[in-house]
Amino acid sequence: MFGLTDRELDRATNTLGLASYRKDQIRQWIYEKHVGDFSLMTNLPAQLRQQLAQQFAVTESRVAEVQKTAGAAKLLVEFAKDLVVETVVISYRSWSTVCVSSQFGCDMGCVFCASGVGSPAVNLSSQQLAEQLWHARIFANQQGLNPVRNIVVMGVGEPLANFDNLLGFISAANDPSRFAIGQRRITVSTVGLVPQIKKLADTGLAVYLAVSLHAANDELRRRLMPVAGRHSLQDLLSACRKYTEATGRRVTYEYVLLRGVNDTDTHGVELANLLKGHNCLVNLIPFNAVPGLSFAPSLRTEEFRRVLEQRGINVTTRRSLGGDVSAACGQLRNRRK
Ligand code: SF4
């Protein structure tokens, strides 16, 4: 069996004693024509297709379920019977973005999120991350969606807690002979693991960083995100500033708006004061209700946005991808169990 790595493609072609152009042909089928079935690789001799199919598989994962809504689709990618992860394909005007999960389950325990509930984090391998991207590309192609151009590692899990596999995935995504997606089209999200943000800055990579902030003071942030007990806002913002200095990339701060919890004008002023002077963008996220949790979506998105803009903060509002695909983190996987 082989997966999606160049090394394994080499191993397959060497095992069968194939000329190097055959490897290129197979690679083109897999990465450029989005074909994972050897029998469909029509420029290979029939006997070779048969041999390949008997001895290898392009991937052992499969898309077990798809939920669609206008502009987005959530794929459940199954690696093994009890190892199913979520990958979301979001279609924009002229491109699609893939949202990849970095872990199965999550240990971060954000109180407004369904993903961590009941599932301890298991790191996904760099190959499993790459396979999500590969399935998403095939899906986009088959559905006639715009080509996949951007990646956000923002699905279930904490990417920086799976650091080495994340780097392996970024390398695969960048590789011109594989996915050929440039670093400036990749965004890695984090709850704010300060040492790992510094480590990422030191790698020499220049991917975008999105930090889940959700509160502008330590006390409220600790209530919403246990990780805030480990790293103060001051340390977090200082690490983010260094990240921008090292990479030239402006940091995005994610802020999920929870009704009556963090969405008042006072919270907005506090946030604007906290970020004053930072080269950053605030991304306001509409909350998708999570069954069993008491948080409700904010009704003040526009007012909150105005408070920030009036104080010179750059703001965007994330398009709501809707409860109709159970798009809030982790819900589809939980529902299927
Ligand atoms: S929001 Fe992200 S980091 Fe927080 S618990 Fe959910 S999956 Fe984990």
mmCIF file of C-alpha atoms and ligand atoms in Angstrom:
data_model
loop_
_atom_site.group_PDB
_atom_site.id
_atom_site.type_symbol
_atom_site.label_atom_id
_atom_site.label_comp_id
_atom_site.label_asym_id
_atom_site.label_seq_id
_atom_site.Cartn_x
_atom_site.Cartn_y
_atom_site.Cartn_z
ATOM 1 C CA MET A 1 0.000 0.000 0.000
ATOM 2 C CA PHE A 2 1.199 3.533 -0.514
ATOM 3 C CA GLY A 3 -0.109 6.907 0.401
ATOM 4 C CA LEU A 4 0.437 10.254 -1.180
ATOM 5 C CA THR A 5 4.114 10.903 -0.561
ATOM 6 C CA ASP A 6 6.776 11.191 -3.209
ATOM 7 C CA ARG A 7 8.944 8.686 -1.334
ATOM 8 C CA GLU A 8 6.188 6.117 -1.456
ATOM 9 C CA LEU A 9 5.582 6.755 -5.125
ATOM 10 C CA ASP A 10 9.305 6.064 -5.615
ATOM 11 C CA ARG A 11 8.995 2.887 -3.619
ATOM 12 C CA ALA A 12 6.081 1.707 -5.744
ATOM 13 C CA THR A 13 7.771 2.425 -9.045
ATOM 14 C CA ASN A 14 11.071 0.893 -7.852
ATOM 15 C CA THR A 15 9.324 -2.260 -6.586
ATOM 16 C CA LEU A 16 7.794 -2.766 -9.998
ATOM 17 C CA GLY A 17 10.982 -1.748 -11.838
ATOM 18 C CA LEU A 18 9.245 1.054 -13.728
ATOM 19 C CA ALA A 19 10.880 3.809 -15.734
ATOM 20 C CA SER A 20 10.839 7.221 -14.038
ATOM 21 C CA TYR A 21 8.366 8.651 -16.539
ATOM 22 C CA ARG A 22 5.804 6.169 -15.224
ATOM 23 C CA LYS A 23 6.143 7.734 -11.804
ATOM 24 C CA ASP A 24 5.416 11.129 -13.365
ATOM 25 C CA GLN A 25 2.394 9.701 -15.130
ATOM 26 C CA ILE A 26 1.025 8.225 -11.920
ATOM 27 C CA ARG A 27 1.756 11.433 -10.015
ATOM 28 C CA GLN A 28 -0.076 13.454 -12.666
ATOM 29 C CA TRP A 29 -3.121 11.225 -12.384
ATOM 30 C CA ILE A 30 -3.152 11.529 -8.615
ATOM 31 C CA TYR A 31 -2.396 15.237 -8.188
ATOM 32 C CA GLU A 32 -3.369 16.919 -11.428
ATOM 33 C CA LYS A 33 -6.252 14.792 -12.638
ATOM 34 C CA HIS A 34 -7.484 13.882 -9.151
ATOM 35 C CA VAL A 35 -7.749 10.183 -9.920
ATOM 36 C CA GLY A 36 -7.197 7.646 -7.155
ATOM 37 C CA ASP A 37 -8.189 4.509 -9.039
ATOM 38 C CA PHE A 38 -5.403 2.805 -10.999
ATOM 39 C CA SER A 39 -7.866 1.274 -13.463
ATOM 40 C CA LEU A 40 -8.711 4.784 -14.706
ATOM 41 C CA MET A 41 -5.072 5.742 -15.430
ATOM 42 C CA THR A 42 -5.501 5.154 -19.121
ATOM 43 C CA ASN A 43 -2.014 6.018 -20.343
ATOM 44 C CA LEU A 44 -0.576 3.117 -18.326
ATOM 45 C CA PRO A 45 -0.560 -0.382 -19.884
ATOM 46 C CA ALA A 46 -3.529 -2.480 -18.736
ATOM 47 C CA GLN A 47 -1.239 -5.067 -17.123
ATOM 48 C CA LEU A 48 0.570 -2.388 -15.103
ATOM 49 C CA ARG A 49 -2.746 -0.917 -13.952
ATOM 50 C CA GLN A 50 -3.712 -4.344 -12.730
ATOM 51 C CA GLN A 51 -0.388 -4.882 -10.964
ATOM 52 C CA LEU A 52 -0.626 -1.511 -9.259
ATOM 53 C CA ALA A 53 -4.181 -2.162 -8.134
ATOM 54 C CA GLN A 54 -3.179 -5.547 -6.701
ATOM 55 C CA GLN A 55 -0.181 -4.280 -4.755
ATOM 56 C CA PHE A 56 -0.946 -0.663 -3.873
ATOM 57 C CA ALA A 57 -3.695 1.791 -3.095
ATOM 58 C CA VAL A 58 -3.444 5.528 -3.598
ATOM 59 C CA THR A 59 -5.200 6.036 -0.300
ATOM 60 C CA GLU A 60 -6.993 3.930 2.235
ATOM 61 C CA SER A 61 -9.219 6.782 3.344
ATOM 62 C CA ARG A 62 -12.585 7.604 1.810
ATOM 63 C CA VAL A 63 -15.261 10.255 2.007
ATOM 64 C CA ALA A 64 -17.922 8.545 4.097
ATOM 65 C CA GLU A 65 -20.515 11.324 4.072
ATOM 66 C CA VAL A 66 -21.075 14.762 2.569
ATOM 67 C CA GLN A 67 -23.355 17.507 3.816
ATOM 68 C CA LYS A 68 -23.919 20.419 1.496
ATOM 69 C CA THR A 69 -25.326 23.879 1.810
ATOM 70 C CA ALA A 70 -25.107 26.936 -0.426
ATOM 71 C CA GLY A 71 -21.409 27.670 -0.754
ATOM 72 C CA ALA A 72 -20.021 24.980 1.547
ATOM 73 C CA ALA A 73 -19.788 21.233 1.932
ATOM 74 C CA LYS A 74 -18.598 19.228 4.875
ATOM 75 C CA LEU A 75 -16.847 15.965 4.045
ATOM 76 C CA LEU A 76 -16.435 13.247 6.631
ATOM 77 C CA VAL A 77 -13.134 11.624 5.750
ATOM 78 C CA GLU A 78 -12.823 8.128 7.160
ATOM 79 C CA PHE A 79 -9.296 6.823 7.812
ATOM 80 C CA ALA A 80 -10.430 3.828 9.822
ATOM 81 C CA LYS A 81 -13.700 2.656 11.339
ATOM 82 C CA ASP A 82 -13.402 4.875 14.403
ATOM 83 C CA LEU A 83 -11.216 7.563 12.885
ATOM 84 C CA VAL A 84 -13.408 9.994 10.969
ATOM 85 C CA VAL A 85 -12.485 13.654 10.586
ATOM 86 C CA GLU A 86 -14.187 16.691 9.111
ATOM 87 C CA THR A 87 -12.978 18.590 6.102
ATOM 88 C CA VAL A 88 -14.937 21.557 4.792
ATOM 89 C CA VAL A 89 -14.870 22.913 1.251
ATOM 90 C CA ILE A 90 -16.006 26.506 0.962
ATOM 91 C CA SER A 91 -16.663 27.959 -2.452
ATOM 92 C CA TYR A 92 -16.061 31.639 -3.154
ATOM 93 C CA ARG A 93 -16.466 33.673 -6.332
ATOM 94 C CA SER A 94 -13.479 32.262 -8.193
ATOM 95 C CA TRP A 95 -11.797 29.792 -5.836
ATOM 96 C CA SER A 96 -12.474 27.271 -3.102
ATOM 97 C CA THR A 97 -10.919 27.093 0.343
ATOM 98 C CA VAL A 98 -10.399 23.825 2.188
ATOM 99 C CA CYS A 99 -10.662 23.751 5.962
ATOM 100 C CA VAL A 100 -8.605 20.844 7.276
ATOM 101 C CA SER A 101 -8.830 19.164 10.703
ATOM 102 C CA SER A 102 -5.493 18.685 12.453
ATOM 103 C CA GLN A 103 -6.557 16.261 15.178
ATOM 104 C CA PHE A 104 -9.255 13.730 15.876
ATOM 105 C CA GLY A 105 -10.955 15.229 18.922
ATOM 106 C CA CYS A 106 -9.466 18.114 20.829
ATOM 107 C CA ASP A 107 -8.034 18.696 24.310
ATOM 108 C CA MET A 108 -8.324 22.471 24.366
ATOM 109 C CA GLY A 109 -11.792 22.491 25.923
ATOM 110 C CA CYS A 110 -13.151 25.802 24.605
ATOM 111 C CA VAL A 111 -16.514 25.953 26.347
ATOM 112 C CA PHE A 112 -18.512 27.040 23.282
ATOM 113 C CA CYS A 113 -17.235 24.228 21.034
ATOM 114 C CA ALA A 114 -18.717 20.770 20.410
ATOM 115 C CA SER A 115 -15.525 19.217 19.095
ATOM 116 C CA GLY A 116 -13.691 18.566 22.288
ATOM 117 C CA VAL A 117 -16.671 16.982 23.980
ATOM 118 C CA GLY A 118 -15.890 13.386 24.833
ATOM 119 C CA SER A 119 -12.977 12.967 22.416
ATOM 120 C CA PRO A 120 -9.390 13.244 23.573
ATOM 121 C CA ALA A 121 -7.071 14.622 20.907
ATOM 122 C CA VAL A 122 -5.299 12.209 18.584
ATOM 123 C CA ASN A 123 -2.773 13.781 16.254
ATOM 124 C CA LEU A 124 -3.372 13.222 12.559
ATOM 125 C CA SER A 125 -0.287 12.400 10.496
ATOM 126 C CA SER A 126 0.930 14.804 7.834
ATOM 127 C CA GLN A 127 -0.301 12.300 5.282
ATOM 128 C CA GLN A 128 -3.786 12.261 6.824
ATOM 129 C CA LEU A 129 -3.808 16.035 6.614
ATOM 130 C CA ALA A 130 -2.723 15.842 2.972
ATOM 131 C CA GLU A 131 -5.371 13.248 2.208
ATOM 132 C CA GLN A 132 -8.088 15.610 3.433
ATOM 133 C CA LEU A 133 -6.836 18.179 0.949
ATOM 134 C CA TRP A 134 -6.710 15.574 -1.787
ATOM 135 C CA HIS A 135 -10.279 14.400 -1.175
ATOM 136 C CA ALA A 136 -11.444 18.009 -1.064
ATOM 137 C CA ARG A 137 -9.808 18.693 -4.421
ATOM 138 C CA ILE A 138 -11.470 15.668 -5.961
ATOM 139 C CA PHE A 139 -14.806 16.730 -4.499
ATOM 140 C CA ALA A 140 -14.450 20.294 -5.828
ATOM 141 C CA ASN A 141 -13.509 18.932 -9.227
ATOM 142 C CA GLN A 142 -16.373 16.445 -9.390
ATOM 143 C CA GLN A 143 -18.926 19.003 -8.204
ATOM 144 C CA GLY A 144 -17.750 21.661 -10.675
ATOM 145 C CA LEU A 145 -16.746 23.982 -7.820
ATOM 146 C CA ASN A 146 -14.067 26.625 -8.216
ATOM 147 C CA PRO A 147 -10.536 25.251 -7.947
ATOM 148 C CA VAL A 148 -9.086 24.789 -4.474
ATOM 149 C CA ARG A 149 -6.651 27.641 -3.983
ATOM 150 C CA ASN A 150 -6.517 28.250 -0.248
ATOM 151 C CA ILE A 151 -6.092 26.113 2.857
ATOM 152 C CA VAL A 152 -7.098 26.950 6.388
ATOM 153 C CA VAL A 153 -6.036 24.560 9.137
ATOM 154 C CA MET A 154 -9.003 25.506 11.270
ATOM 155 C CA GLY A 155 -11.064 22.362 11.569
ATOM 156 C CA VAL A 156 -11.238 20.163 14.632
ATOM 157 C CA GLY A 157 -8.118 20.173 16.806
ATOM 158 C CA GLU A 158 -5.265 22.473 17.704
ATOM 159 C CA PRO A 159 -2.782 22.510 14.796
ATOM 160 C CA LEU A 160 0.156 23.812 16.834
ATOM 161 C CA ALA A 161 -0.246 20.906 19.267
ATOM 162 C CA ASN A 162 0.482 18.666 16.270
ATOM 163 C CA PHE A 163 3.468 20.714 15.191
ATOM 164 C CA ASP A 164 5.688 18.317 13.229
ATOM 165 C CA ASN A 165 2.821 16.838 11.245
ATOM 166 C CA LEU A 166 1.584 20.340 10.505
ATOM 167 C CA LEU A 167 4.988 21.237 9.053
ATOM 168 C CA GLY A 168 4.986 18.035 6.987
ATOM 169 C CA PHE A 169 1.561 18.932 5.653
ATOM 170 C CA ILE A 170 2.586 22.486 4.750
ATOM 171 C CA SER A 171 5.570 21.068 2.903
ATOM 172 C CA ALA A 172 3.291 18.667 0.943
ATOM 173 C CA ALA A 173 0.838 21.460 0.182
ATOM 174 C CA ASN A 174 3.668 23.687 -1.069
ATOM 175 C CA ASP A 175 5.375 21.017 -3.159
ATOM 176 C CA PRO A 176 5.052 22.062 -6.831
ATOM 177 C CA SER A 177 4.876 18.407 -7.909
ATOM 178 C CA ARG A 178 2.040 17.680 -5.514
ATOM 179 C CA PHE A 179 -0.495 20.324 -4.409
ATOM 180 C CA ALA A 180 1.464 23.468 -5.391
ATOM 181 C CA ILE A 181 -0.336 25.755 -2.943
ATOM 182 C CA GLY A 182 1.872 28.650 -1.860
ATOM 183 C CA GLN A 183 2.449 29.586 1.781
ATOM 184 C CA ARG A 184 0.583 32.844 1.414
ATOM 185 C CA ARG A 185 -2.513 30.806 0.627
ATOM 186 C CA ILE A 186 -2.264 28.807 3.864
ATOM 187 C CA THR A 187 -3.613 29.928 7.234
ATOM 188 C CA VAL A 188 -2.921 28.074 10.462
ATOM 189 C CA SER A 189 -5.213 28.692 13.370
ATOM 190 C CA THR A 190 -4.360 28.354 17.045
ATOM 191 C CA VAL A 191 -5.989 28.840 20.419
ATOM 192 C CA GLY A 192 -2.837 30.752 21.280
ATOM 193 C CA LEU A 193 -0.057 28.333 22.280
ATOM 194 C CA VAL A 194 2.657 30.901 22.880
ATOM 195 C CA PRO A 195 5.790 28.681 22.708
ATOM 196 C CA GLN A 196 4.575 27.062 19.485
ATOM 197 C CA ILE A 197 3.797 30.436 17.890
ATOM 198 C CA LYS A 198 7.408 31.410 18.570
ATOM 199 C CA LYS A 199 8.596 28.066 17.205
ATOM 200 C CA LEU A 200 6.533 28.544 14.038
ATOM 201 C CA ALA A 201 8.037 31.999 13.579
ATOM 202 C CA ASP A 202 11.501 30.420 13.821
ATOM 203 C CA THR A 203 10.844 27.857 11.062
ATOM 204 C CA GLY A 204 11.268 30.433 8.326
ATOM 205 C CA LEU A 205 7.816 29.596 6.957
ATOM 206 C CA ALA A 206 5.529 32.497 6.226
ATOM 207 C CA VAL A 207 2.034 31.092 6.508
ATOM 208 C CA TYR A 208 -0.742 33.250 7.895
ATOM 209 C CA LEU A 209 -1.630 32.859 11.546
ATOM 210 C CA ALA A 210 -5.167 33.122 12.939
ATOM 211 C CA VAL A 211 -5.404 33.308 16.713
ATOM 212 C CA SER A 212 -8.615 32.519 18.582
ATOM 213 C CA LEU A 213 -9.000 35.449 20.934
ATOM 214 C CA HIS A 214 -12.723 35.574 21.800
ATOM 215 C CA ALA A 215 -12.157 37.880 24.778
ATOM 216 C CA ALA A 216 -10.155 41.028 25.454
ATOM 217 C CA ASN A 217 -9.324 40.365 29.092
ATOM 218 C CA ASP A 218 -7.689 37.400 30.774
ATOM 219 C CA GLU A 219 -10.529 36.723 33.170
ATOM 220 C CA LEU A 220 -13.216 36.322 30.487
ATOM 221 C CA ARG A 221 -10.818 34.507 28.183
ATOM 222 C CA ARG A 222 -9.997 31.980 30.911
ATOM 223 C CA ARG A 223 -13.726 31.335 31.312
ATOM 224 C CA LEU A 224 -14.159 30.661 27.601
ATOM 225 C CA MET A 225 -10.844 28.958 26.834
ATOM 226 C CA PRO A 226 -8.957 26.990 29.499
ATOM 227 C CA VAL A 227 -5.721 27.496 27.538
ATOM 228 C CA ALA A 228 -5.823 31.136 28.596
ATOM 229 C CA GLY A 229 -4.842 29.922 32.065
ATOM 230 C CA ARG A 230 -1.469 28.946 30.612
ATOM 231 C CA HIS A 231 -0.731 32.055 28.549
ATOM 232 C CA SER A 232 -1.710 35.613 29.387
ATOM 233 C CA LEU A 233 -3.042 37.935 26.720
ATOM 234 C CA GLN A 234 0.054 40.051 27.123
ATOM 235 C CA ASP A 235 2.355 37.089 26.337
ATOM 236 C CA LEU A 236 0.116 36.003 23.484
ATOM 237 C CA LEU A 237 0.049 39.406 21.818
ATOM 238 C CA SER A 238 3.777 39.775 22.242
ATOM 239 C CA ALA A 239 4.345 36.386 20.516
ATOM 240 C CA CYS A 240 1.984 37.442 17.717
ATOM 241 C CA ARG A 241 3.811 40.718 17.246
ATOM 242 C CA LYS A 242 7.072 38.780 16.929
ATOM 243 C CA TYR A 243 5.412 36.448 14.439
ATOM 244 C CA THR A 244 4.524 39.405 12.244
ATOM 245 C CA GLU A 245 8.047 40.803 12.549
ATOM 246 C CA ALA A 246 9.579 37.447 11.569
ATOM 247 C CA THR A 247 7.222 36.599 8.708
ATOM 248 C CA GLY A 248 5.807 39.890 7.489
ATOM 249 C CA ARG A 249 2.334 38.379 7.923
ATOM 250 C CA ARG A 250 -0.423 40.287 9.646
ATOM 251 C CA VAL A 251 -2.077 38.170 12.358
ATOM 252 C CA THR A 252 -5.838 37.615 12.299
ATOM 253 C CA TYR A 253 -7.641 37.508 15.627
ATOM 254 C CA GLU A 254 -10.745 35.350 15.603
ATOM 255 C CA TYR A 255 -13.592 36.525 17.798
ATOM 256 C CA VAL A 256 -16.737 34.427 18.072
ATOM 257 C CA LEU A 257 -19.635 36.635 19.119
ATOM 258 C CA LEU A 258 -21.619 35.135 21.999
ATOM 259 C CA ARG A 259 -24.796 36.911 23.006
ATOM 260 C CA GLY A 260 -24.390 38.828 26.252
ATOM 261 C CA VAL A 261 -21.016 37.214 26.964
ATOM 262 C CA ASN A 262 -18.457 39.111 24.866
ATOM 263 C CA ASP A 263 -20.500 41.224 22.424
ATOM 264 C CA THR A 264 -21.342 44.467 24.259
ATOM 265 C CA ASP A 265 -19.963 47.886 23.334
ATOM 266 C CA THR A 266 -17.781 47.725 26.452
ATOM 267 C CA HIS A 267 -16.222 44.489 25.194
ATOM 268 C CA GLY A 268 -15.692 46.120 21.814
ATOM 269 C CA VAL A 269 -13.905 49.132 23.307
ATOM 270 C CA GLU A 270 -11.750 46.815 25.422
ATOM 271 C CA LEU A 271 -10.822 44.790 22.351
ATOM 272 C CA ALA A 272 -9.989 47.902 20.340
ATOM 273 C CA ASN A 273 -7.763 49.183 23.158
ATOM 274 C CA LEU A 274 -6.015 45.810 23.453
ATOM 275 C CA LEU A 275 -5.184 45.656 19.750
ATOM 276 C CA LYS A 276 -4.377 49.329 19.262
ATOM 277 C CA GLY A 277 -1.097 49.676 17.367
ATOM 278 C CA HIS A 278 -1.024 45.994 16.299
ATOM 279 C CA ASN A 279 -0.808 45.208 12.599
ATOM 280 C CA CYS A 280 -3.784 42.861 12.662
ATOM 281 C CA LEU A 281 -7.238 41.996 11.461
ATOM 282 C CA VAL A 282 -10.189 41.030 13.646
ATOM 283 C CA ASN A 283 -12.448 38.374 12.163
ATOM 284 C CA LEU A 284 -15.877 38.357 13.791
ATOM 285 C CA ILE A 285 -17.468 34.914 13.718
ATOM 286 C CA PRO A 286 -21.206 34.319 14.014
ATOM 287 C CA PHE A 287 -21.761 31.550 16.564
ATOM 288 C CA ASN A 288 -23.609 28.417 15.430
ATOM 289 C CA ALA A 289 -25.700 27.103 18.304
ATOM 290 C CA VAL A 290 -24.340 23.859 19.767
ATOM 291 C CA PRO A 291 -26.947 21.443 21.184
ATOM 292 C CA GLY A 292 -26.468 21.080 24.922
ATOM 293 C CA LEU A 293 -24.561 24.356 25.331
ATOM 294 C CA SER A 294 -26.183 27.479 26.705
ATOM 295 C CA PHE A 295 -24.488 30.052 24.429
ATOM 296 C CA ALA A 296 -26.562 31.908 21.853
ATOM 297 C CA PRO A 297 -25.575 33.752 18.664
ATOM 298 C CA SER A 298 -25.041 37.474 19.121
ATOM 299 C CA LEU A 299 -27.610 39.877 17.727
ATOM 300 C CA ARG A 300 -25.097 42.762 17.744
ATOM 301 C CA THR A 301 -22.559 41.855 15.059
ATOM 302 C CA GLU A 302 -22.912 45.125 13.141
ATOM 303 C CA GLU A 303 -22.840 47.304 16.276
ATOM 304 C CA PHE A 304 -19.778 45.457 17.583
ATOM 305 C CA ARG A 305 -18.047 45.839 14.254
ATOM 306 C CA ARG A 306 -18.751 49.574 14.231
ATOM 307 C CA VAL A 307 -17.199 50.007 17.692
ATOM 308 C CA LEU A 308 -13.972 48.430 16.422
ATOM 309 C CA GLU A 309 -13.912 50.276 13.109
ATOM 310 C CA GLN A 310 -14.517 53.622 14.749
ATOM 311 C CA ARG A 311 -11.326 52.966 16.722
ATOM 312 C CA GLY A 312 -9.243 52.151 13.654
ATOM 313 C CA ILE A 313 -9.274 48.332 13.876
ATOM 314 C CA ASN A 314 -9.480 46.356 10.618
ATOM 315 C CA VAL A 315 -12.493 44.055 10.808
ATOM 316 C CA THR A 316 -14.111 41.381 8.685
ATOM 317 C CA THR A 317 -17.149 39.286 9.468
ATOM 318 C CA ARG A 318 -16.954 35.625 8.588
ATOM 319 C CA ARG A 319 -19.689 34.427 6.317
ATOM 320 C CA SER A 320 -21.936 32.132 8.335
ATOM 321 C CA LEU A 321 -21.689 28.662 6.850
ATOM 322 C CA GLY A 322 -24.826 27.741 8.532
ATOM 323 C CA GLY A 323 -26.232 25.357 11.059
ATOM 324 C CA ASP A 324 -27.859 23.593 8.108
ATOM 325 C CA VAL A 325 -24.670 21.623 7.474
ATOM 326 C CA SER A 326 -24.019 21.364 11.199
ATOM 327 C CA ALA A 327 -21.067 23.541 10.305
ATOM 328 C CA ALA A 328 -20.106 24.497 13.827
ATOM 329 C CA CYS A 329 -16.929 22.679 14.786
ATOM 330 C CA GLY A 330 -17.386 19.000 15.517
ATOM 331 C CA GLN A 331 -21.141 18.788 15.255
ATOM 332 C CA LEU A 332 -21.400 16.624 12.190
ATOM 333 C CA ARG A 333 -18.962 14.078 13.561
ATOM 334 C CA ASN A 334 -20.705 13.987 16.919
ATOM 335 C CA ARG A 335 -24.113 13.629 15.323
ATOM 336 C CA ARG A 336 -22.994 10.650 13.249
ATOM 337 C CA LYS A 337 -21.708 8.652 16.219
HETATM 338 S S1 SF4 B 1 -12.662 25.629 19.213
HETATM 339 FE FE1 SF4 B 1 -10.975 24.497 18.240
HETATM 340 S S2 SF4 B 1 -9.389 24.454 19.846
HETATM 341 FE FE2 SF4 B 1 -11.280 24.998 20.895
HETATM 342 S S3 SF4 B 1 -12.088 23.024 21.622
HETATM 343 FE FE3 SF4 B 1 -12.998 23.436 19.585
HETATM 344 S S4 SF4 B 1 -11.664 22.363 18.135
HETATM 345 FE FE4 SF4 B 1 -10.538 22.570 20.070
#
